[in-house]
mmCIF file of C-alpha atoms in Angstrom:
data_model
loop_
_atom_site.group_PDB
_atom_site.id
_atom_site.type_symbol
_atom_site.label_atom_id
_atom_site.label_comp_id
_atom_site.label_asym_id
_atom_site.label_seq_id
_atom_site.Cartn_x
_atom_site.Cartn_y
_atom_site.Cartn_z
ATOM 1 C CA MET A 1 0.882 21.479 -1.261
ATOM 2 C CA ASP A 2 0.614 18.453 -3.540
ATOM 3 C CA GLU A 3 -1.435 15.448 -2.490
ATOM 4 C CA TYR A 4 -0.928 11.926 -3.792
ATOM 5 C CA ARG A 5 -3.489 9.153 -3.343
ATOM 6 C CA VAL A 6 -3.649 5.536 -4.345
ATOM 7 C CA LYS A 7 -4.967 5.447 -7.896
ATOM 8 C CA GLY A 8 -6.354 2.729 -10.077
ATOM 9 C CA ILE A 9 -9.736 1.094 -10.293
ATOM 10 C CA THR A 10 -8.757 -2.518 -10.974
ATOM 11 C CA TRP A 11 -7.776 -3.439 -7.415
ATOM 12 C CA ARG A 12 -10.839 -1.648 -6.036
ATOM 13 C CA VAL A 13 -13.167 -3.628 -8.297
ATOM 14 C CA PHE A 14 -11.438 -6.885 -7.308
ATOM 15 C CA VAL A 15 -11.681 -6.140 -3.584
ATOM 16 C CA ALA A 16 -15.298 -4.967 -3.896
ATOM 17 C CA LEU A 17 -16.264 -8.184 -5.721
ATOM 18 C CA TRP A 18 -14.435 -10.274 -3.114
ATOM 19 C CA ILE A 19 -16.252 -8.458 -0.294
ATOM 20 C CA LEU A 20 -19.567 -8.939 -2.087
ATOM 21 C CA GLY A 21 -18.880 -12.669 -2.441
ATOM 22 C CA ALA A 22 -17.970 -12.899 1.238
ATOM 23 C CA LEU A 23 -21.168 -11.109 2.235
ATOM 24 C CA VAL A 24 -23.235 -13.448 0.034
ATOM 25 C CA ALA A 25 -21.540 -16.454 1.659
ATOM 26 C CA LEU A 26 -22.152 -15.004 5.123
ATOM 27 C CA TYR A 27 -25.805 -14.378 4.267
ATOM 28 C CA TRP A 28 -26.170 -17.891 2.814
ATOM 29 C CA VAL A 29 -24.694 -19.602 5.869
ATOM 30 C CA THR A 30 -26.532 -17.422 8.382
ATOM 31 C CA PHE A 31 -30.024 -17.310 6.905
ATOM 32 C CA SER A 32 -30.276 -20.188 4.417
ATOM 33 C CA MET A 33 -28.818 -23.195 6.188
ATOM 34 C CA GLY A 34 -27.916 -21.924 9.655
ATOM 35 C CA TRP A 35 -24.611 -22.035 11.498
ATOM 36 C CA GLY A 36 -25.435 -25.250 13.363
ATOM 37 C CA THR A 37 -25.954 -27.184 10.136
ATOM 38 C CA TYR A 38 -22.890 -25.600 8.551
ATOM 39 C CA ILE A 39 -20.550 -26.422 11.445
ATOM 40 C CA GLY A 40 -22.115 -29.854 11.850
ATOM 41 C CA TYR A 41 -21.400 -30.587 8.195
ATOM 42 C CA TYR A 42 -17.669 -30.119 8.831
ATOM 43 C CA ALA A 43 -17.749 -31.993 12.113
ATOM 44 C CA ASP A 44 -18.962 -35.157 10.343
ATOM 45 C CA LEU A 45 -16.224 -35.168 7.680
ATOM 46 C CA PRO A 46 -13.127 -37.347 8.016
ATOM 47 C CA ASP A 47 -9.961 -35.441 8.943
ATOM 48 C CA ASP A 48 -8.328 -35.828 5.514
ATOM 49 C CA ASP A 49 -11.415 -34.723 3.589
ATOM 50 C CA TRP A 50 -11.975 -31.186 4.898
ATOM 51 C CA LEU A 51 -10.493 -29.466 1.821
ATOM 52 C CA LEU A 52 -12.851 -31.342 -0.473
ATOM 53 C CA ALA A 53 -15.986 -30.143 1.309
ATOM 54 C CA ARG A 54 -18.803 -28.664 -0.752
ATOM 55 C CA HIS A 55 -18.941 -25.469 1.269
ATOM 56 C CA ALA A 56 -15.259 -24.709 1.819
ATOM 57 C CA TRP A 57 -15.527 -21.644 -0.451
ATOM 58 C CA ALA A 58 -17.913 -20.062 2.039
ATOM 59 C CA ALA A 59 -15.449 -20.553 4.892
ATOM 60 C CA VAL A 60 -12.626 -18.990 2.864
ATOM 61 C CA ALA A 61 -14.804 -16.060 1.807
ATOM 62 C CA ILE A 62 -16.107 -15.398 5.316
ATOM 63 C CA LEU A 63 -12.671 -15.632 6.941
ATOM 64 C CA SER A 64 -11.158 -13.294 4.345
ATOM 65 C CA LEU A 65 -13.819 -10.611 4.831
ATOM 66 C CA PRO A 66 -12.068 -8.641 7.647
ATOM 67 C CA PRO A 67 -8.653 -8.492 5.895
ATOM 68 C CA MET A 68 -10.258 -7.363 2.635
ATOM 69 C CA LEU A 69 -12.236 -4.642 4.409
ATOM 70 C CA GLY A 70 -9.033 -3.533 6.156
ATOM 71 C CA LEU A 71 -7.167 -3.453 2.848
ATOM 72 C CA MET A 72 -9.892 -1.365 1.237
ATOM 73 C CA VAL A 73 -10.002 1.180 4.070
ATOM 74 C CA SER A 74 -6.216 1.323 4.410
ATOM 75 C CA ALA A 75 -5.632 1.955 0.716
ATOM 76 C CA HIS A 76 -8.423 4.518 0.614
ATOM 77 C CA ARG A 77 -6.948 6.490 3.521
ATOM 78 C CA ALA A 78 -3.291 6.367 2.378
ATOM 79 C CA ARG A 79 -1.976 9.782 1.349
ATOM 80 C CA THR A 80 1.286 11.638 0.907
ATOM 81 C CA TRP A 81 1.382 15.433 1.007
ATOM 82 C CA VAL A 82 4.447 17.257 -0.296
ATOM 83 C CA ALA A 83 4.669 20.778 1.141
ATOM 84 C CA ASP A 84 7.310 23.473 1.418
ATOM 85 C CA ASP A 85 8.035 22.578 5.060
ATOM 86 C CA GLY A 86 8.205 18.781 4.689
ATOM 87 C CA LEU A 87 6.319 15.586 4.004
ATOM 88 C CA ARG A 88 3.079 14.501 5.616
ATOM 89 C CA THR A 89 2.023 10.904 5.285
ATOM 90 C CA ARG A 90 -1.167 9.212 6.369
ATOM 91 C CA ARG A 91 -1.570 5.505 6.714
ATOM 92 C CA PHE A 92 -4.410 3.503 8.221
ATOM 93 C CA ARG A 93 -4.218 4.946 11.741
ATOM 94 C CA ARG A 94 -1.686 7.753 11.939
ATOM 95 C CA VAL A 95 -0.544 10.939 10.292
ATOM 96 C CA ARG A 96 3.190 11.581 10.387
ATOM 97 C CA PHE A 97 5.102 14.768 9.564
ATOM 98 C CA THR A 98 8.743 14.703 8.473
ATOM 99 C CA PRO A 99 10.501 18.065 8.052
ATOM 100 C CA TRP A 100 12.946 18.436 5.170
ATOM 101 C CA GLN A 101 15.835 18.945 7.601
ATOM 102 C CA GLU A 102 15.426 15.383 8.941
ATOM 103 C CA ILE A 103 15.737 13.821 5.483
ATOM 104 C CA THR A 104 19.147 12.710 4.198
ATOM 105 C CA GLU A 105 18.127 10.989 0.968
ATOM 106 C CA ILE A 106 15.093 10.549 -1.268
ATOM 107 C CA VAL A 107 15.280 7.395 -3.371
ATOM 108 C CA ILE A 108 13.127 5.699 -5.987
ATOM 109 C CA ASP A 109 13.264 1.998 -5.323
ATOM 110 C CA ARG A 110 11.410 -1.096 -6.472
ATOM 111 C CA TYR A 111 9.703 -3.917 -4.642
ATOM 112 C CA ARG A 112 11.846 -6.937 -3.941
ATOM 113 C CA TYR A 113 9.476 -9.476 -5.478
ATOM 114 C CA ASP A 114 9.488 -10.220 -9.190
ATOM 115 C CA ASN A 115 6.946 -7.844 -10.647
ATOM 116 C CA ASP A 116 7.515 -6.585 -14.166
ATOM 117 C CA GLY A 117 4.829 -3.879 -14.365
ATOM 118 C CA PRO A 118 5.907 -0.462 -15.591
ATOM 119 C CA TYR A 119 4.738 1.656 -12.623
ATOM 120 C CA HIS A 120 3.248 -0.371 -9.823
ATOM 121 C CA ASN A 121 6.517 -1.891 -8.648
ATOM 122 C CA LEU A 122 8.143 1.467 -7.829
ATOM 123 C CA TYR A 123 7.986 3.420 -4.600
ATOM 124 C CA ILE A 124 9.709 6.435 -3.087
ATOM 125 C CA GLN A 125 11.669 5.881 0.077
ATOM 126 C CA VAL A 126 12.889 8.600 2.424
ATOM 127 C CA ARG A 127 15.973 8.017 4.556
ATOM 128 C CA LEU A 128 16.202 9.984 7.788
ATOM 129 C CA ARG A 129 19.119 11.306 9.834
ATOM 130 C CA ASN A 130 18.521 8.746 12.592
ATOM 131 C CA GLY A 131 19.077 5.922 10.086
ATOM 132 C CA ARG A 132 15.460 4.931 9.628
ATOM 133 C CA ARG A 133 13.737 4.534 6.292
ATOM 134 C CA ARG A 134 10.156 5.400 5.445
ATOM 135 C CA LYS A 135 8.295 4.228 2.412
ATOM 136 C CA LEU A 136 5.903 6.936 1.276
ATOM 137 C CA PRO A 137 2.342 5.647 0.908
ATOM 138 C CA ALA A 138 0.116 6.279 -2.104
ATOM 139 C CA LEU A 139 2.980 6.783 -4.548
ATOM 140 C CA THR A 140 3.353 3.215 -5.767
ATOM 141 C CA THR A 141 0.826 3.584 -8.572
ATOM 142 C CA GLU A 142 1.723 7.139 -9.540
ATOM 143 C CA PRO A 143 2.523 7.065 -13.283
ATOM 144 C CA ARG A 144 4.639 10.223 -13.001
ATOM 145 C CA MET A 145 6.977 8.710 -10.389
ATOM 146 C CA TYR A 146 10.167 10.316 -11.679
ATOM 147 C CA ALA A 147 8.542 13.760 -11.924
ATOM 148 C CA VAL A 148 7.221 13.443 -8.360
ATOM 149 C CA HIS A 149 10.689 12.385 -7.191
ATOM 150 C CA ALA A 150 12.341 15.340 -8.936
ATOM 151 C CA ASP A 151 9.793 17.724 -7.384
ATOM 152 C CA MET A 152 10.459 16.303 -3.914
ATOM 153 C CA VAL A 153 14.212 16.604 -4.321
ATOM 154 C CA ALA A 154 13.863 20.193 -5.587
ATOM 155 C CA ARG A 155 11.729 21.162 -2.567
ATOM 156 C CA TRP A 156 14.120 19.355 -0.248
ATOM 157 C CA ASN A 157 17.089 21.276 -1.686
ATOM 158 C CA ALA A 158 15.191 24.579 -1.516
ATOM 159 C CA ALA A 159 14.232 23.994 2.114
ATOM 160 C CA ASN A 160 17.811 23.187 3.097
ATOM 161 C CA GLY A 161 19.056 26.363 1.431
ATOM 162 C CA THR A 162 21.400 24.752 -1.052
ATOM 163 C CA GLY A 163 19.827 26.193 -4.175
ATOM 164 C CA VAL A 164 21.049 23.129 -6.073
ATOM 165 C CA ASP A 165 19.097 21.579 -8.941
ATOM 166 C CA ALA A 166 17.259 18.329 -8.316
ATOM 167 C CA ASP A 167 19.778 16.452 -10.476
ATOM 168 C CA ALA A 168 22.942 18.143 -9.270
ATOM 169 C CA GLY A 169 23.103 16.841 -5.730
ATOM 170 C CA ALA A 170 21.955 17.259 -2.168
ATOM 171 C CA PRO A 171 23.289 18.921 0.969
ATOM 172 C CA HIS A 172 25.653 17.297 3.446
ATOM 173 C CA GLY A 173 27.492 15.239 0.844
ATOM 174 C CA THR A 174 24.617 12.898 0.013
ATOM 175 C CA GLU A 175 23.160 12.630 -3.433
ATOM 176 C CA PRO A 176 19.575 11.670 -4.073
ATOM 177 C CA ARG A 177 19.713 8.883 -6.581
ATOM 178 C CA MET A 178 17.338 7.148 -8.912
ATOM 179 C CA VAL A 179 17.725 3.410 -9.068
ATOM 180 C CA GLN A 180 18.185 2.080 -12.574
ATOM 181 C CA LEU A 181 15.635 -0.666 -13.119
ATOM 182 C CA THR A 182 17.178 -3.683 -14.798
ATOM 183 C CA LYS A 183 15.976 -7.215 -15.325
#
C-alpha cells in the first residue's frame, strides 16, 4: 500500500508565521491594552475611517486565526492510500474507501485558476460509476504525478482483470487519459 501526503515546507512556514502573528496580536490586545480599550478605540472612529485605524492589523490577524489553524490541521491530515483493493482517502473529518470496481476513469487534471507552477497545479481526479467525481487529496504537490497516475491505472486494470497496460486502455470502453497541459 502506497501512502501520499501533502509535501512541501513553504506553505507550512507561511501558515506557522501567520498563526504566530495572530497569537501575538491576541496576546497584545488581551493583556497589554485590554479588550475594552481596543473595542472602544474602534467605536470612537468615524464610519469611513475604520480601515485606516492603527490596530486594524490585529483584528485581521485575530479573525484569521481559526481558518489558518483549520488549514494547517486539514492539510496535515490529508492522505491518499493506493492499495490492491482500491483507494482510501482521508480529509479533515472522514476516511473514504473506493473500490477499483466503482471507478470508471482516473484523470490527471489541473486547477482552473491561472497558476503556472510545474507541479502544484495538478491533481488526480477519480470518476465513479454513479457519475460523481472525487479529487484525491495530498497528491497536488507530488512531483512524480505522472508516475503515481500510471501506478494507479495499472492497479485499477489489474483489479478489474483486464491485464491491460496502464497506457493501453481501461475496461468497459473507457480510457484513462492524461490531460495535456497547454498555456
